[in-house]
Coordinates of C-alpha atoms in Angstrom, one line a residue:
X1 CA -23.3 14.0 15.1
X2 CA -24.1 11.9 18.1
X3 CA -23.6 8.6 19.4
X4 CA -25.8 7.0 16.9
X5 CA -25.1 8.9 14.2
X6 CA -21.2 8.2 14.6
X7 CA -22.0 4.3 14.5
X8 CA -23.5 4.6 11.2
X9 CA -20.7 6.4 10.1
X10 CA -18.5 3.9 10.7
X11 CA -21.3 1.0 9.6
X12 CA -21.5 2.7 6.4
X13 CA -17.0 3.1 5.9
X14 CA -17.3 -0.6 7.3
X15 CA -19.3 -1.7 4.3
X16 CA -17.6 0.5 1.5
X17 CA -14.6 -1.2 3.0
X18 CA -16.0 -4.9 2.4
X19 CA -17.3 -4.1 -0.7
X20 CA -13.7 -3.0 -2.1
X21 CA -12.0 -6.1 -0.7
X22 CA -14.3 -8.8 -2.7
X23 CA -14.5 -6.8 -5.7
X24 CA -10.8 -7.9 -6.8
X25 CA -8.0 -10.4 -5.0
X26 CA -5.3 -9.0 -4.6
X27 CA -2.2 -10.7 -7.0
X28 CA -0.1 -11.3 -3.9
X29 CA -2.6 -12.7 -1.9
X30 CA -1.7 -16.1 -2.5
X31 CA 2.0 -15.4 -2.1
X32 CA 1.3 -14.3 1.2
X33 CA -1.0 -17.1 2.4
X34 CA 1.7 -19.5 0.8
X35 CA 4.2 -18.3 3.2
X36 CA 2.4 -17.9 5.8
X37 CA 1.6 -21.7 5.8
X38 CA 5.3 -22.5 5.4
X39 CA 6.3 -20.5 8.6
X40 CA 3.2 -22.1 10.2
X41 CA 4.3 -25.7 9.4
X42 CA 7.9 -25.2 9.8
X43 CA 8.2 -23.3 12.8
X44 CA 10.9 -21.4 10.7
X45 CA 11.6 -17.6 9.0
X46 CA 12.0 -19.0 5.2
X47 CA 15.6 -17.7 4.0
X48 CA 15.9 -19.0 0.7
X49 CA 14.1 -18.4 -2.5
X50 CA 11.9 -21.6 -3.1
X51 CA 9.5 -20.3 -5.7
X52 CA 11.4 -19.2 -8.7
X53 CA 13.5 -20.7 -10.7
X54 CA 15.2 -18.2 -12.1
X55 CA 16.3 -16.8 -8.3
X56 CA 17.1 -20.9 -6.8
X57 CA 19.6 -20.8 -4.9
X58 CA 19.4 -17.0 -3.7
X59 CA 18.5 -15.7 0.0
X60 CA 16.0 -13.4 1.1
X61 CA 13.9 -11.9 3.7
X62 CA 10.0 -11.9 3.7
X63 CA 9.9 -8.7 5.0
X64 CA 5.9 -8.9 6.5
X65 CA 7.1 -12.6 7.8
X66 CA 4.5 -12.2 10.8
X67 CA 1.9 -10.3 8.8
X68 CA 1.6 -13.5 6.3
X69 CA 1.7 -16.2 9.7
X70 CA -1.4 -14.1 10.8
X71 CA -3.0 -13.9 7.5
X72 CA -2.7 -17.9 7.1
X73 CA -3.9 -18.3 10.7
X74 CA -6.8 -15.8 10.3
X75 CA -7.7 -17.5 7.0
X76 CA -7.3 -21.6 8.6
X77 CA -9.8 -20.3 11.3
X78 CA -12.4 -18.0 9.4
X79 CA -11.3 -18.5 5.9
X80 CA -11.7 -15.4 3.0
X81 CA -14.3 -13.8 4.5
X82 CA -12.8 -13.2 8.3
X83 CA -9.6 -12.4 6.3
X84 CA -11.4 -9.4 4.4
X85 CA -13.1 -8.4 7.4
X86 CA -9.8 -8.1 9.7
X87 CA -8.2 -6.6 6.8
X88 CA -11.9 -3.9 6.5
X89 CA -11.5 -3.3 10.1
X90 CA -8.0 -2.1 10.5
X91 CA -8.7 0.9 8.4
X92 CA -11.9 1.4 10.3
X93 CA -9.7 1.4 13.2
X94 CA -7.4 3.8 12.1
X95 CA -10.0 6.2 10.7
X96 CA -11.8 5.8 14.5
X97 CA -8.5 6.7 16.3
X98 CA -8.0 9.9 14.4
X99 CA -11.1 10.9 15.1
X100 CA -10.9 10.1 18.9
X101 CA -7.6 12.1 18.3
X102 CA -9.4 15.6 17.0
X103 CA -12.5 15.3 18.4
X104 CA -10.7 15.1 22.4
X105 CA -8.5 17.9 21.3
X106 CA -9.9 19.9 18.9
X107 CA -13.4 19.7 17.5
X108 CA -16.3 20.1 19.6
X109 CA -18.9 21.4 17.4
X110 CA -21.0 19.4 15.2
X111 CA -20.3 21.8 12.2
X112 CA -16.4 20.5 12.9
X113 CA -17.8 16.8 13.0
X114 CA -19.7 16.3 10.0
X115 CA -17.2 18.1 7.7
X116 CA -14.6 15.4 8.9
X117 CA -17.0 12.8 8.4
X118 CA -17.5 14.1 4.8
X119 CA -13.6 14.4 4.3
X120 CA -12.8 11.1 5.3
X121 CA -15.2 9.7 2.8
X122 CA -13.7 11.5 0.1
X123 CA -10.5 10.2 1.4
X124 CA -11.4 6.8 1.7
X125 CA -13.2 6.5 -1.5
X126 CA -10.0 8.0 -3.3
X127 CA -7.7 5.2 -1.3
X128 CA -10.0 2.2 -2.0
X129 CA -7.0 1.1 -4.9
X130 CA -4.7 0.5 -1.9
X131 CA -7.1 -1.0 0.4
X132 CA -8.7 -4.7 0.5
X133 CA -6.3 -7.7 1.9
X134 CA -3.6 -5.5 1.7
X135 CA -0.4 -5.4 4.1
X136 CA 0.6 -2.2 3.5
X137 CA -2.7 -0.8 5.6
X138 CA -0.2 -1.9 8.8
X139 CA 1.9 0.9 8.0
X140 CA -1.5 3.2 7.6
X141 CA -2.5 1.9 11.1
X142 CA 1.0 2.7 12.6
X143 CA 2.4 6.0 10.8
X144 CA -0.7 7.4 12.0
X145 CA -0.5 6.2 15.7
X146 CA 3.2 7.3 15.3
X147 CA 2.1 11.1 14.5
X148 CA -0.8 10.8 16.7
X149 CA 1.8 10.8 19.3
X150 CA 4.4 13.2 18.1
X151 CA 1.3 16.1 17.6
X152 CA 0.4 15.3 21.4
X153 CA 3.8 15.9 22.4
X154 CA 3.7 19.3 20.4
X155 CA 0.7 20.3 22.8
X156 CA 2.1 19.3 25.9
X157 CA 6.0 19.6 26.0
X158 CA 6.4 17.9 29.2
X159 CA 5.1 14.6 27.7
X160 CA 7.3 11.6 27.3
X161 CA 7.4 9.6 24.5
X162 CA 5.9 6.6 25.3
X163 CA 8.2 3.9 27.0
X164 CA 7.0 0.7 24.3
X165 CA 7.8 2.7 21.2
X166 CA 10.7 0.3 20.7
X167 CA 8.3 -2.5 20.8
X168 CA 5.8 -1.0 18.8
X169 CA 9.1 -0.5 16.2
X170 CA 10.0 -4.0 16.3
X171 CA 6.7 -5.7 15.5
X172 CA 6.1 -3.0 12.8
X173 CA 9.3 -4.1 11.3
X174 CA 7.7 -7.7 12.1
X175 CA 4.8 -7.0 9.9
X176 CA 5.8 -4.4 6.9
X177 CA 8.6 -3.1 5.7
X178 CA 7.1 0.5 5.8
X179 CA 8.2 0.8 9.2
X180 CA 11.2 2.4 7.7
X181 CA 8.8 5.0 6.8
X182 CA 8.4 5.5 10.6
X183 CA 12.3 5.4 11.5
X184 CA 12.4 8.2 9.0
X185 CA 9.4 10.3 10.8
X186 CA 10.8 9.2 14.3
X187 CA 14.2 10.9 13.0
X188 CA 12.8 13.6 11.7
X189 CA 11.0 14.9 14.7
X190 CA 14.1 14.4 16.7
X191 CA 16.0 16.6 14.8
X192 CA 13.2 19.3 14.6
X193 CA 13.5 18.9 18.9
X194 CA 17.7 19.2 18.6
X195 CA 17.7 22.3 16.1
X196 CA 14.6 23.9 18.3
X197 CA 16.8 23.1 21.6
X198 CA 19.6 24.2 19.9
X199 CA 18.9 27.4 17.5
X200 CA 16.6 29.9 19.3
X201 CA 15.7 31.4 16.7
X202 CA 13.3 28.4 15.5
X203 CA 10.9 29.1 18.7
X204 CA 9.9 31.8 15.9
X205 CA 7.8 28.5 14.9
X206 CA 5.5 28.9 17.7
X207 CA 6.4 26.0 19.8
X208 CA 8.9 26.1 22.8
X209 CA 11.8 23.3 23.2
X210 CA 11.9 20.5 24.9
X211 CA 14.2 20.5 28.4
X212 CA 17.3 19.0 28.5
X213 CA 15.9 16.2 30.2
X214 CA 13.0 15.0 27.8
X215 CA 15.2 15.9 24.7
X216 CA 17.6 13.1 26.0
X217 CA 15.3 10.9 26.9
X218 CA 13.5 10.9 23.6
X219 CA 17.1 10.6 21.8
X220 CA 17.5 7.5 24.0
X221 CA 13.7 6.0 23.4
X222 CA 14.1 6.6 19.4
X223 CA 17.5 5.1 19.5
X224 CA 15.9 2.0 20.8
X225 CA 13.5 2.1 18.0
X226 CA 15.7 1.6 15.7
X227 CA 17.9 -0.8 17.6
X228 CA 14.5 -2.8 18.4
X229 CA 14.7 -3.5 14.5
X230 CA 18.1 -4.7 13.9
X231 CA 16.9 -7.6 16.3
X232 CA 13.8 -8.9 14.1
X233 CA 14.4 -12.6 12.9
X234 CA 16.6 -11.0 9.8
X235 CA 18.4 -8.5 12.0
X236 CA 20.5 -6.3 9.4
X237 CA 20.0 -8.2 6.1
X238 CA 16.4 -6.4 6.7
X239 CA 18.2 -3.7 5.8
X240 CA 19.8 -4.9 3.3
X241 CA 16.4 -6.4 1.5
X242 CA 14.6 -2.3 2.1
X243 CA 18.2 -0.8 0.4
X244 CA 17.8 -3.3 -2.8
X245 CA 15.0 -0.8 -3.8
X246 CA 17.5 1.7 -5.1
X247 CA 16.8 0.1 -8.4
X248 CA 13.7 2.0 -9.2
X249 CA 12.6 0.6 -12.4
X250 CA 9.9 -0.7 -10.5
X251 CA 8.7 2.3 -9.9
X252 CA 8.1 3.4 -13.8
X253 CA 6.6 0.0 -14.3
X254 CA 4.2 -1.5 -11.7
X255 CA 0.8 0.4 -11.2
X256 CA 0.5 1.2 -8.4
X257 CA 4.3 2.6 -7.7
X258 CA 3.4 5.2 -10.7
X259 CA 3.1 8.4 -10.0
X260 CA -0.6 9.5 -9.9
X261 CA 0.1 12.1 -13.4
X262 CA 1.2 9.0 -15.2
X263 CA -1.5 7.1 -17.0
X264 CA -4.4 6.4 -15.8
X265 CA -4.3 9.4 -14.0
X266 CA -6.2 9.1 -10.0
X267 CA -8.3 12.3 -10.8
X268 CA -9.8 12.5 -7.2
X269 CA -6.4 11.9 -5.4
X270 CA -4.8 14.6 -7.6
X271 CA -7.8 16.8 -6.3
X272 CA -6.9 15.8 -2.6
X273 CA -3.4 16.0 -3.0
X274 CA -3.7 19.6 -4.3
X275 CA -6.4 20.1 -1.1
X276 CA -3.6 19.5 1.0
X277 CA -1.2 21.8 0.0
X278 CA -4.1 24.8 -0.4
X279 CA -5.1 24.2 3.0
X280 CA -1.9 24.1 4.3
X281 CA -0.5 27.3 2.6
X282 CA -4.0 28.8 4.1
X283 CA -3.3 28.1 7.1
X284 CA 0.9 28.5 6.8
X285 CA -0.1 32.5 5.9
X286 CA -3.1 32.6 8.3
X287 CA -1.2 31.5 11.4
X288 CA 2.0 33.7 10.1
X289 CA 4.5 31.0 10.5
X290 CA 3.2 29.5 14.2
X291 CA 3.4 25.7 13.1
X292 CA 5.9 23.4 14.3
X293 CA 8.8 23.1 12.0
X294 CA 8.1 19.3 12.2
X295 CA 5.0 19.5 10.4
X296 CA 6.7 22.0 8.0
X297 CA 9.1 18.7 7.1
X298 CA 6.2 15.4 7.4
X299 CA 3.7 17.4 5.0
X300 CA 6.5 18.4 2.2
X301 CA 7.8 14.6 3.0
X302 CA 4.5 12.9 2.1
X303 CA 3.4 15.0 -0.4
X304 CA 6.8 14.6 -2.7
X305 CA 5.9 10.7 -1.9
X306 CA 2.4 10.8 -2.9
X307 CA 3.3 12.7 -5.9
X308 CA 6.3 10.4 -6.8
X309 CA 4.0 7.2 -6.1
X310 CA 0.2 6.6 -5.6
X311 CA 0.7 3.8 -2.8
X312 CA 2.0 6.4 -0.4
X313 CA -1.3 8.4 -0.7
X314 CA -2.9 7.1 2.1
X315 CA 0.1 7.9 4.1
X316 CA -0.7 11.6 3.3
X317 CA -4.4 11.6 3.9
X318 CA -3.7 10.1 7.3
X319 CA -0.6 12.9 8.5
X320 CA -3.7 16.1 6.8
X321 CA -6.1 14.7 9.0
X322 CA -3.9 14.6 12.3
X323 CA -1.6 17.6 11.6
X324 CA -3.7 20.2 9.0
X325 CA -7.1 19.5 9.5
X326 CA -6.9 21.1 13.3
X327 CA -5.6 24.4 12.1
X328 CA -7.9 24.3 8.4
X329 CA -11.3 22.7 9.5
X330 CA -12.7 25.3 11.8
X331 CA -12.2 28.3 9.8
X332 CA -14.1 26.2 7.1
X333 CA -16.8 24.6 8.5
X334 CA -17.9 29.0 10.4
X335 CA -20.3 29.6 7.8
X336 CA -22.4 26.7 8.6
X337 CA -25.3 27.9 10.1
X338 CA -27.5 26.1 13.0
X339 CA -30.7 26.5 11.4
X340 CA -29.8 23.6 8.6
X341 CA -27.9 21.6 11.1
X342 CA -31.1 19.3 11.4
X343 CA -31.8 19.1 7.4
X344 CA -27.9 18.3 7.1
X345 CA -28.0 15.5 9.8
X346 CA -31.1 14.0 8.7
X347 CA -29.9 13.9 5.1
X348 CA -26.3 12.6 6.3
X349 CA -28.2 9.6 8.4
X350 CA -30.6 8.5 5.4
X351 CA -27.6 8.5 2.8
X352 CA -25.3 7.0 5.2
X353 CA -27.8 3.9 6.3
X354 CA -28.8 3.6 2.4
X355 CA -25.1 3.4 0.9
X356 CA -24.6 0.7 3.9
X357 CA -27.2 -1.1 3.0
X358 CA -26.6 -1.0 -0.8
X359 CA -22.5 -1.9 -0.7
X360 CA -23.2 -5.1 2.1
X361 CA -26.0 -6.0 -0.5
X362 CA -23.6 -5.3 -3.5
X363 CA -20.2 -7.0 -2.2
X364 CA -19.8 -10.0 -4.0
X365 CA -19.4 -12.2 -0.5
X366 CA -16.8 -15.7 -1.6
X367 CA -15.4 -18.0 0.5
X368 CA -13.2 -19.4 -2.7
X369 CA -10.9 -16.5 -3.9
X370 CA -8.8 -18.2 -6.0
X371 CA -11.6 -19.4 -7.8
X372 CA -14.1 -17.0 -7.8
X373 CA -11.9 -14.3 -9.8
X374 CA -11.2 -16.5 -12.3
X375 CA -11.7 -13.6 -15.1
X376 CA -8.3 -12.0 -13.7
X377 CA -6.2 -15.0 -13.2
X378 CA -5.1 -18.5 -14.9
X379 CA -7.4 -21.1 -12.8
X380 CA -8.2 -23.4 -15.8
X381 CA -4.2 -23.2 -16.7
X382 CA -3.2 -23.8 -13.4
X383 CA -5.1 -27.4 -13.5
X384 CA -3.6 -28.0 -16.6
X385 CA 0.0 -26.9 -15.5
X386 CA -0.4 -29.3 -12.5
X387 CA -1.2 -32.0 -14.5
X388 CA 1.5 -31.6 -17.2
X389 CA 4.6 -31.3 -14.9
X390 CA 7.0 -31.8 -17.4
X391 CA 5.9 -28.7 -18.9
X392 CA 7.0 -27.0 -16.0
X393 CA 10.9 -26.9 -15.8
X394 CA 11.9 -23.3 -17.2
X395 CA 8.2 -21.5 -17.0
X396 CA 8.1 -18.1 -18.0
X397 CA 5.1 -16.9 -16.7
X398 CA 3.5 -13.2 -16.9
X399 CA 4.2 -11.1 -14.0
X400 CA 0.3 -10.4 -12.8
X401 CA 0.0 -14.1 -12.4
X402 CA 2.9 -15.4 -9.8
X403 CA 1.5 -14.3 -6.8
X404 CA -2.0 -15.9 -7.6
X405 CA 0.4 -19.6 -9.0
X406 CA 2.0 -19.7 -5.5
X407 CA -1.1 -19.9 -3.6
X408 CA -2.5 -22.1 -6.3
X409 CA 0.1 -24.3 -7.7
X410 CA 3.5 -24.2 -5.0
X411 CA 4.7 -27.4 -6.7
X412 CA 5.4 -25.0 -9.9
X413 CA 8.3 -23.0 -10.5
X414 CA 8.1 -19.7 -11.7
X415 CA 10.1 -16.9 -13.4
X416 CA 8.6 -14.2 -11.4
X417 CA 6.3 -13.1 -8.7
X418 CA 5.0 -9.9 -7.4
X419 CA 6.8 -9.4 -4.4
X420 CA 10.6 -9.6 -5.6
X421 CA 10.7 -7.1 -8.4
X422 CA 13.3 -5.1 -7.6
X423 CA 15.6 -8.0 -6.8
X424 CA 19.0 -8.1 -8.3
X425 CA 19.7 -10.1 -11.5
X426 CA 22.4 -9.4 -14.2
X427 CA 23.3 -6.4 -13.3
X428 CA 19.6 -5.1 -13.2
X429 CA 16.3 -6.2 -11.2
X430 CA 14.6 -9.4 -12.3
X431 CA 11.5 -6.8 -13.4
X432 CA 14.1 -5.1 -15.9
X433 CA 15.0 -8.7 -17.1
X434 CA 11.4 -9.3 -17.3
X435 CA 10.4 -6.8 -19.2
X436 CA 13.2 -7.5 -22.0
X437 CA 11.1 -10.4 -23.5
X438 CA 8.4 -7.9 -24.3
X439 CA 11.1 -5.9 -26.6
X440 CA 11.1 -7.2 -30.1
X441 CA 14.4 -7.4 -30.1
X442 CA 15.2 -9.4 -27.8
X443 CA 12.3 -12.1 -27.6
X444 CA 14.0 -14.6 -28.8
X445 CA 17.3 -14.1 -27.6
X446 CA 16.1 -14.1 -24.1
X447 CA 13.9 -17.1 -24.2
X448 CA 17.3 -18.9 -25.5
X449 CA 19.5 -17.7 -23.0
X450 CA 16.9 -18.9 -20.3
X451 CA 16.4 -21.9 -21.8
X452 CA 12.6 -21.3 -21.7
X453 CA 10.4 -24.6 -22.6
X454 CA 7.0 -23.1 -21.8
X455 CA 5.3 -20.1 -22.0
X456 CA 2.2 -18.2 -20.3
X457 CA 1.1 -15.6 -20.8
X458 CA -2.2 -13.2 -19.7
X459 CA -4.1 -13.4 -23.0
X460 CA -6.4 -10.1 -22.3
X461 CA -4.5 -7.5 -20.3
X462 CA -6.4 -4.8 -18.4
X463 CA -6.4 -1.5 -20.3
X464 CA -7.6 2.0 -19.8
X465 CA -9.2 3.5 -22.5
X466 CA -8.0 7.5 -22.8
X467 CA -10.6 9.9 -22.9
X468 CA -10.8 13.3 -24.8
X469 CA -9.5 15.4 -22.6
X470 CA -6.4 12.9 -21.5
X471 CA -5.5 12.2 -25.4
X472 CA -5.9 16.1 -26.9
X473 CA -4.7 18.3 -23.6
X474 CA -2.6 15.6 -21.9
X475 CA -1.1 14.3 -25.2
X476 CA -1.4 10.8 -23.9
X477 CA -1.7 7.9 -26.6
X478 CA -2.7 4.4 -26.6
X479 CA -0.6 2.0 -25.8
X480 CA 0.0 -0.8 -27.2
X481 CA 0.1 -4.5 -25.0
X482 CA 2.9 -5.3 -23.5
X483 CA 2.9 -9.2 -24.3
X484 CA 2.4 -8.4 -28.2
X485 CA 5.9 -9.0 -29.3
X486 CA 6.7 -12.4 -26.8
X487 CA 3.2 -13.1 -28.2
X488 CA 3.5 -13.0 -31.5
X489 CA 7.0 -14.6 -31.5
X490 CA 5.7 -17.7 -29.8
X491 CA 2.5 -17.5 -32.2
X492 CA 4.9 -17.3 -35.5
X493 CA 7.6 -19.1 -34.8
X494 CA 8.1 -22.8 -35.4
X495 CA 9.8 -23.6 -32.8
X496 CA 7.1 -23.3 -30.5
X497 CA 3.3 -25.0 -30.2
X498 CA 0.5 -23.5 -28.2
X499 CA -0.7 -26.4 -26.3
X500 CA -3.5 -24.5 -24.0
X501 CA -6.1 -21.4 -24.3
X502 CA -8.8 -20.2 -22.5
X503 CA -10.4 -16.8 -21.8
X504 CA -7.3 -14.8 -20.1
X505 CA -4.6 -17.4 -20.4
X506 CA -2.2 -18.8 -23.4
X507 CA 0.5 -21.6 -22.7
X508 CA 3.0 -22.3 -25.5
X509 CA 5.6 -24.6 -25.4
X510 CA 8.8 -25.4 -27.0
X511 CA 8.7 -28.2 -29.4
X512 CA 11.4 -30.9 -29.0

């Protein structure tokens, strides 16, 4: 693929990428644009927990502080639309880097070129549930700079690490907590380099160990990274925030923390997950054990994380591409012949310009977010929640919603939002306390102990109908909504009054 032929590559990710972001809002969008503004107006880190009721009085650390002052700035100059094209471009950028990565080093042919350009489609299309206005693609971005640089110094062993790695570290932690991700990677490499320096029998790995002189160097230059991030704005109770996810009851219970064999299952990230570990067995067997042990350790590390959860599948897609695809692609793409490398272009250029075309056409463009996906969130009950504040003293609202409330409504208080789920609260997570109102047992109960006056609730939950094959083979079965029980003890009892409805919302209150 030449010159132009790249561009409309990238035209053509560019626009599946736009697409994605205004075909849903993200529930946290609003939580993030909220505390963005704070930071803004206050010129201050916000320490204290000033949206929920149920956590007043409690500390904590916005752990993508500087992500959410850029978000608000990006969106008070450009508004929704330069937001999702920052946030469209950043993966673009990553994909763009990588490819400037393998193309400089390792593929010259145009056999090579095109087969990448067809895997990252694949790729991308399968990670579209984690993209849009979504943080999280900062940790995309930097794990894959991060290995970008620890494959370069596996190819040239007198390389330094680079001098602003602690920088990079500390505005990483700045901007997402995933950088912890990359303290783990960092450390990882570094003990791959000790054991090689160390144990001579590893060189049987096909890779010769660093001198004395880099090996200390790049002890001292990861050190820094890590002491770079105890000197963020939170400094150590960072830490302390990433460690509170040891309660994992978040992890059975939020979507997108599922693993991708739990229902619904991501059929095309299975595929690509089990892509990764064929291709790297190949190749393991092929090059009879000459891959660096690190890569040995960052593949079975990501792929036990993209099997455990589906939001670290991007992660893996990103390390196959840098550290696999070099060793895998070539031998793959020998049987494709010259003589239909001009049908394959030309059929590659019209498809690529057509999908471009069709998904800038298709997005569905808004400048109004929070009221232009009005079928997934409360809009019309928000209004009528502002406007009947004494409604609003002990809210129990459902947990999609109190990301989209805080950018809506700050003036209410909430029982939960998207962002603290795993936070501690008698003796569990406030998700696990959550989640008891929706046992029969304990609806009532709960809503006493809480004192709770109103209720909202998400009247039509999304579901995923189970096909043939998931229901007979799988043995999956319907479920059954998860607001049914609070629901129907609020609709039966006397002691409560619905006082609003619309199309996806339900408020009930307590009557005096």
């Amino acid at each position: 693929m030449k010159k132009f032929g790249w561009t409309l590559f990238y035209i053509f990710i560019f626009s599946l990428l736009i697409f994605n972001s205004f075909s849903y809002l993200d529930p946290d969008f609003g939580w993030h644009l909220r505390f963005g503004e704070i930071i803004w107006q206050t010129k201050s880190l916000p320490h204290d927990q000033i949206f929920l009721w149920t956590l007043e009085g409690k500390t904590w650390v916005d752990h993508e502080w500087l992500a959410n002052l850029l978000m608000y700035s990006i969106w008070s100059v450009g508004g929704y639309i330069l937001v999702s094209i920052i946030f469209a471009l950043l993966p673009l950028l990553t994909i763009f880097i990588i490819n400037k990565f393998l193309f400089t080093n390792f593929f010259k042919t145009i056999e090579t070129r095109v087969a990448t350009a067809v895997f990252e489609t694949i790729a991308v299309v399968a990670m579209l549930p984690h993209l849009g206005v979504r943080i999280q693609e900062v940790t995309l971005f930097a794990v894959s700079i991060l290995i970008i640089i620890l494959s370069q110094l596996h190819t040239n062993r007198e390389k330094l690490l680079p001098w602003w790695l602690p920088v990079f570290f500390y505005l990483w932690a700045c901007l997402h907590a995933g950088f912890f991700i990359g303290l783990i990677i960092l450390f990882i490499w570094i003990c791959c380099e000790t054991l090689l320096y160390y144990i001579p029998s590893l060189q049987k790995f096909g890779i010769q160990p660093l001198n004395k002189k880099i090996l200390h160097y790049s002890i001292l230059i990861s050190g820094l990274s890590f002491i770079f991030t105890l000197i963020t704005p939170y400094g150590f109770t960072l830490y302390h925030f990433i460690f509170d996810y040891r309660d994992t009851f978040y992890q059975s219970h939020i979507q997108e923390w599922l693993s991708p064999f739990a229902f619904p299952i991501h059929y095309l990230q299975l595929t690509l997950n089990l892509l990764v570990i064929t291709s790297f067995t190949g190749v393991v067997f092929s090059l009879c054990k000459k891959i660096p042990l690190f890569i040995y350790c960052i593949i079975f590390l990501l792929l036990y994380m993209a099997f455990k959860s589906v939001r670290h599948f991007p992660l893996l897609m990103a390390s196959w591409f840098i550290l696999i695809f070099p060793y895998f692609l070539p031998e793959l793409t020998t049987k494709i012949k010259n003589t239909y490398s001009k049908f394959i272009s030309f059929f590659i250029f019209t498809s690529l310009l057509s999908l471009s075309i069709f998904f800038l056409l298709s997005a569905d463009i808004t400048t109004k977010p929070f009221t232009n996906y009005c079928k997934m969130y409360p809009c019309e009950a928000a209004y009528f929640l502002k406007n009947r504040p004494e409604l609003t003293k002990q809210l129990f609202n459902s947990y999609n919603f109190g990301g989209y409330l805080i950018g809506v409504s700050p003036e209410l208080r909430l029982f939960i939002d998207g962002r603290l789920p795993q936070y501690p609260f008698n003796d569990h997570s406030i998700l696990k306390e959550y989640y008891t109102f929706f046992d029969p047992a304990y609806s009532r109960k709960k809503l006493d102990e809480h004192g709770i006056s109103t209720v909202l609730l998400q009247k039509n939950l999304p579901r995923h109908k189970i096909n043939w094959f998931e229901k007979y083979f799988l043995g999956f079965e319907e479920k059954t909504i998860k607001s049914s029980s609070l629901l129907n003890h609020v609709s039966t009892s006397s002691n409560w009054i619905k006082v609003y409805e619309d199309k996806n919302s339900l408020i009930f209150t307590r009557k005096q």
